[in-house]
Structures are given as C-alpha cells and as structure tokens.
PDB file of C-alpha atoms in Angstrom:
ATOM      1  CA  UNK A 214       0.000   0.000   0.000  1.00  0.00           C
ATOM      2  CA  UNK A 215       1.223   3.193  -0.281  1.00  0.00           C
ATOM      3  CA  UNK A 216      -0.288   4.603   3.072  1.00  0.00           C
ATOM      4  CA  UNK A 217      -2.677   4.866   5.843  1.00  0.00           C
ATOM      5  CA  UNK A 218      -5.503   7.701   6.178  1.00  0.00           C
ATOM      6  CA  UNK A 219      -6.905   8.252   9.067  1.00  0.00           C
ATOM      7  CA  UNK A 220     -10.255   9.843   8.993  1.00  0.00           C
ATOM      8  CA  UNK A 221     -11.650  11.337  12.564  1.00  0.00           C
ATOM      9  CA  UNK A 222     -14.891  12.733  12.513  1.00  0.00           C
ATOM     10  CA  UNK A 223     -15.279  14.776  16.025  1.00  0.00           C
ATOM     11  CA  UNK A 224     -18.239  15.302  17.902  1.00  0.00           C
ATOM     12  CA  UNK A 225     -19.001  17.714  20.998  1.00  0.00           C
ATOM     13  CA  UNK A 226     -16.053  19.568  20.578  1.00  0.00           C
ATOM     14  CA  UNK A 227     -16.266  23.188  22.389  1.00  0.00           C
ATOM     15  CA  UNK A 228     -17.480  25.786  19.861  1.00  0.00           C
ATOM     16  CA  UNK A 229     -14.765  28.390  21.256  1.00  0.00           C
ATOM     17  CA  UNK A 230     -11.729  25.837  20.585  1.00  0.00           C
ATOM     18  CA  UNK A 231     -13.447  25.302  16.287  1.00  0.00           C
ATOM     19  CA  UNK A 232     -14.148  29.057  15.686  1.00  0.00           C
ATOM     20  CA  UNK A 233     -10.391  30.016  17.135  1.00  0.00           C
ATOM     21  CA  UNK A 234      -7.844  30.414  14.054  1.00  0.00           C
ATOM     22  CA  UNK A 235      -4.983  30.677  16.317  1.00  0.00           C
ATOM     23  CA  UNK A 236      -5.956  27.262  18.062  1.00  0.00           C
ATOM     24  CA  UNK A 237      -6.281  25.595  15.071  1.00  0.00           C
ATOM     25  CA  UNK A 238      -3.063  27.510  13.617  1.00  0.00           C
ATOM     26  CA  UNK A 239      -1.434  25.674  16.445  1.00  0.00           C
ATOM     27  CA  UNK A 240      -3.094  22.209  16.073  1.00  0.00           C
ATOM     28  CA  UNK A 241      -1.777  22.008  12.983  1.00  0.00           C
ATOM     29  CA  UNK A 242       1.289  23.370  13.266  1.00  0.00           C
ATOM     30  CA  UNK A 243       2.567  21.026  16.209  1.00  0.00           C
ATOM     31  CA  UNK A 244       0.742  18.017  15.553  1.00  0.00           C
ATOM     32  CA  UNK A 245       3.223  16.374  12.528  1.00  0.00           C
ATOM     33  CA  UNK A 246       6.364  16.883  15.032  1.00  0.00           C
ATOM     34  CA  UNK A 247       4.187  14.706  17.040  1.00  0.00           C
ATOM     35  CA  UNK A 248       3.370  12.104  15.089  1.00  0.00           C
ATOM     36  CA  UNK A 249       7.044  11.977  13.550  1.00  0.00           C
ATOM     37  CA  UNK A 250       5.837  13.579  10.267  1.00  0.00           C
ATOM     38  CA  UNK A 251       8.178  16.581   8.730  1.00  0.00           C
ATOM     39  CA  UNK A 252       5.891  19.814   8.415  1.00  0.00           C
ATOM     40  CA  UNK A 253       7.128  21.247   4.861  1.00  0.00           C
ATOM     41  CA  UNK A 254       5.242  24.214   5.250  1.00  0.00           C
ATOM     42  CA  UNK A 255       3.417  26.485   7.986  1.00  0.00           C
ATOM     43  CA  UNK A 256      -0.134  25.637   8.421  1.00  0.00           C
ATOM     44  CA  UNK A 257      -2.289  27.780   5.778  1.00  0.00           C
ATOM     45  CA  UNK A 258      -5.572  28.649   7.781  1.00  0.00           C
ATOM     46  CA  UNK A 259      -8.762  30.206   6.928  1.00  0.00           C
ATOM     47  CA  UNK A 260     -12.486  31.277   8.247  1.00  0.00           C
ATOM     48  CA  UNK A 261     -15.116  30.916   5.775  1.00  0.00           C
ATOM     49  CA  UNK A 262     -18.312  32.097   6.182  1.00  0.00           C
ATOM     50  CA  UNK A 263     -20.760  31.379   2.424  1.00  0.00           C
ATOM     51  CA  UNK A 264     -23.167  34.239   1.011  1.00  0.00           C
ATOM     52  CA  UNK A 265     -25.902  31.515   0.370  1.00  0.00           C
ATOM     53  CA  UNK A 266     -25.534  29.850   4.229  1.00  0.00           C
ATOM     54  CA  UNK A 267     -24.267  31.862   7.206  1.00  0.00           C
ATOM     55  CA  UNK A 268     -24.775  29.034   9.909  1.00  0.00           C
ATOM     56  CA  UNK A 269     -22.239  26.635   7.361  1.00  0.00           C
ATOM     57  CA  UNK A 270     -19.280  28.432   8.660  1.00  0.00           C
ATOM     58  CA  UNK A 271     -16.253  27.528  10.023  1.00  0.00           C
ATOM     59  CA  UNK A 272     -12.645  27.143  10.058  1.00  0.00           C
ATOM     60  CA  UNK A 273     -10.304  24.880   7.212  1.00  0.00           C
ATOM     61  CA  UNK A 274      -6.627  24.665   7.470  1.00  0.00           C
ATOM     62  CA  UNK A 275      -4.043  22.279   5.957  1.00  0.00           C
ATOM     63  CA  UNK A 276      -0.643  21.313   6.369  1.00  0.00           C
ATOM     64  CA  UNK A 277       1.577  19.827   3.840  1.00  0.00           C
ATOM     65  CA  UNK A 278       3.951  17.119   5.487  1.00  0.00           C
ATOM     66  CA  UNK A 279       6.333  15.063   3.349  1.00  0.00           C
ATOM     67  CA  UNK A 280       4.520  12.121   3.584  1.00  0.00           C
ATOM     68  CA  UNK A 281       1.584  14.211   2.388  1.00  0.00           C
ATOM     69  CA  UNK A 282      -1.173  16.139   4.388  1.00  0.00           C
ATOM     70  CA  UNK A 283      -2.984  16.871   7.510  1.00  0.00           C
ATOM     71  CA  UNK A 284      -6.300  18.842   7.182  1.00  0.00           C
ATOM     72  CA  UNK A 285      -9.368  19.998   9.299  1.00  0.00           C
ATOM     73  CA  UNK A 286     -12.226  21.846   8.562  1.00  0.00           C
ATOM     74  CA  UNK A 287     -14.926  22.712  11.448  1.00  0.00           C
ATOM     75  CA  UNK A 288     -17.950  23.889  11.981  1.00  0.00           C
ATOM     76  CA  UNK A 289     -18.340  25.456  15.417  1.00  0.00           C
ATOM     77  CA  UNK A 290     -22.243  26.096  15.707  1.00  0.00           C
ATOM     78  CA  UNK A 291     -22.651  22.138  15.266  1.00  0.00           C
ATOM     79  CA  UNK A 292     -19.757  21.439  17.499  1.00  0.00           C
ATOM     80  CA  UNK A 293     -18.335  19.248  15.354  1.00  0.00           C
ATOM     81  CA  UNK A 294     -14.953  18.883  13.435  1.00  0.00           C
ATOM     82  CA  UNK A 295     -13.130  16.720  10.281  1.00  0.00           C
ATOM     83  CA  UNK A 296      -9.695  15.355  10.317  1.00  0.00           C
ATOM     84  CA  UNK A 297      -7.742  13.626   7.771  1.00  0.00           C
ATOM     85  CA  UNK A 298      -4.023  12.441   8.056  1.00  0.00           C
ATOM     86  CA  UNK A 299      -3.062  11.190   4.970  1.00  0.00           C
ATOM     87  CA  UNK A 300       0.986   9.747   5.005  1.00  0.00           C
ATOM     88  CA  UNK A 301       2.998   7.759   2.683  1.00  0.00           C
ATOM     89  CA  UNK A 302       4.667   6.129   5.701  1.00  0.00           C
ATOM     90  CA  UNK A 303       2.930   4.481   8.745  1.00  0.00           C
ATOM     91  CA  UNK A 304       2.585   6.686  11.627  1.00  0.00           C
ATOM     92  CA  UNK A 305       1.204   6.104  15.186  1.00  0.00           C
ATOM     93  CA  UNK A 306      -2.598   6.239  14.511  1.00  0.00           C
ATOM     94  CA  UNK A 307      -3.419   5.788  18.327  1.00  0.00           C
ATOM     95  CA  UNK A 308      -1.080   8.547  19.003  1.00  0.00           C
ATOM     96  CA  UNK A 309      -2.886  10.563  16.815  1.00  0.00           C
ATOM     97  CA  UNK A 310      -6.137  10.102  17.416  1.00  0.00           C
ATOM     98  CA  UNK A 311      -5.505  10.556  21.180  1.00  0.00           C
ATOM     99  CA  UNK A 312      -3.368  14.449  20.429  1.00  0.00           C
ATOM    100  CA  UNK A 313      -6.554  15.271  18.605  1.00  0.00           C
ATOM    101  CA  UNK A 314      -9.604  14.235  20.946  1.00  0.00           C
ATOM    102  CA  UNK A 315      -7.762  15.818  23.518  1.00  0.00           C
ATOM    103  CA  UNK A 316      -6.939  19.113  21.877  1.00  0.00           C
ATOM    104  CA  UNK A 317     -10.334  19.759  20.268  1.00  0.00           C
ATOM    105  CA  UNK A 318     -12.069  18.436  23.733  1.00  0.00           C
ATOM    106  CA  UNK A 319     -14.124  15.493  21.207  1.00  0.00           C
ATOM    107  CA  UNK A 320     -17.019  14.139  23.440  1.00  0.00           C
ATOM    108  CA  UNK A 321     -17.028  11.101  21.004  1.00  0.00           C
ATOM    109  CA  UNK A 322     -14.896  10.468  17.445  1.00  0.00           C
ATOM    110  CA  UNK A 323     -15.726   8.054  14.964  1.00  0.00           C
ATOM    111  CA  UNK A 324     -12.475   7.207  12.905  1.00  0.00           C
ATOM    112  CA  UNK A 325     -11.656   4.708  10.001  1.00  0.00           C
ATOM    113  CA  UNK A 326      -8.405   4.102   8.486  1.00  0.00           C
ATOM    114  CA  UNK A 327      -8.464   3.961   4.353  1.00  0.00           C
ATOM    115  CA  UNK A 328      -5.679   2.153   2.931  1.00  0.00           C
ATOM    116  CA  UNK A 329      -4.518   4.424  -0.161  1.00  0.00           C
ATOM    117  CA  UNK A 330      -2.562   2.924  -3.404  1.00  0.00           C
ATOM    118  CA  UNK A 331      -3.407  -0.770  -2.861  1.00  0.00           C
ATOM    119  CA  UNK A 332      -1.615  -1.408  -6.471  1.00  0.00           C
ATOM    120  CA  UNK A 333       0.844   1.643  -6.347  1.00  0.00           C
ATOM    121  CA  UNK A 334       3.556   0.882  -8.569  1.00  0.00           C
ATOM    122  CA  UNK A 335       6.211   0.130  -5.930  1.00  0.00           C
ATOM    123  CA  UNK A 336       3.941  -2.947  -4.914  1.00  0.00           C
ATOM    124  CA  UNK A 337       3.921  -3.702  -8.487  1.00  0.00           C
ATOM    125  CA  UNK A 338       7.530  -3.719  -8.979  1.00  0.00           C
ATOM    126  CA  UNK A 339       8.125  -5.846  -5.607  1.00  0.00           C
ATOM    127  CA  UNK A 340       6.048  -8.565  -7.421  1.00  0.00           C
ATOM    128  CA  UNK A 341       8.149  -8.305 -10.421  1.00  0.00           C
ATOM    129  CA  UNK A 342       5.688  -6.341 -13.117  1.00  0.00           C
ATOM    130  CA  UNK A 343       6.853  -3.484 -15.305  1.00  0.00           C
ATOM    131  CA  UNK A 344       5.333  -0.031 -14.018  1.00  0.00           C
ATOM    132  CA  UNK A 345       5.935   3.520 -14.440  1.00  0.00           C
ATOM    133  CA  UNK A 346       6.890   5.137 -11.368  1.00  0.00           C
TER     134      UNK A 346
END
C-alpha cells in the first residue's frame, strides 16, 4: 500500500476551541512533530463564512507534510470537526487520534483508516511487473 488515512470525525467539541484560528493555527502546526511527520510548510488557515448559508461556517486549514497532508475543517455552531491524516509512511494512529480528541475536547470520534494505493507501482515492482513510477 502506499499509506494509511486516518479519517476522525469529532463530535461535541467546544465551539470556542473550532471558531479560534490561532488554536487551530497551532493544532496544525505542532501536531506532525508529534506524530514523527516533517511539516514542509506552515499551516495555511482560513475562516469561511458562504453568502448563500451563514450558519455553514467555520474554520479549514491544511498542512503539507512530506509524507503528504494533515487537514481539518470545522464547523463550530454544530460542534463538530473533520480530520484527515493522509501519510505515505505508517505513523502512530493511536497517538494521533488521542493528540486530537484531547486538543479539540471530542465528546465522542468516529475514525476509520483507508488504505490508499493498494496497487501503487512500488507494490507492483516488488512482485516483479513493469510499471511507471
């Protein structure tokens, strides 16, 4: 496979902690250090509020990582917040599930793990088949 991607869906999470920029800034600004990913650039973090629904709003943010991406988006009237870690290398999925319950305050998560690139081409290659890489 070519990686893991964890996918947290957060529920009861304090609407003060999903309408902060800052705190989310910082989520994901500390959080691939702590999983043993390498951050390749600062978090890029925004508030969006749509024309056509005021009470959809909420706060997105991503951070590329070498192994590929961490992002959140929330939506603090509902109390509720989206993670995905997507990595190219296994990572600690415990460990991360438990840094992020505890930071956003998540009264209950429901998580899966999606395995990406069943057949990536380095798979393909270990089993002896000519692939483009």
């Amino acid at each position: 496979m070519l990686g893991p991607h964890l996918v947290l869906d957060l529920y009861g999470c304090p609407k003060e902690k999903l309408e902060d920029v800052k705190f989310i800034y910082d989520l994901l600004d500390e959080l691939p250090e702590q999983i043993g990913m390498q951050k390749i650039m600062p978090p890029y973090v925004m508030r969006y509020v749509p024309e056509d629904d005021p009470l959809d709003w909420g706060i997105s943010g991503v951070v590329l990582i070498a192994e590929s991406h961490i992002a959140i988006h929330t939506w603090p009237d509902l109390n509720y917040a989206s993670v995905d870690i997507f990595s190219c290398k296994t990572f600690n999925i415990d460990l991360a599930k438990e840094l992020i319950e505890k930071k956003l305050s998540a009264q209950k998560t429901e998580w899966e793990i999606l395995v990406r690139g069943r057949e990536f081409p380095i798979n393909l290659l270990k089993r002896g088949r000519n692939a483009a890489v």
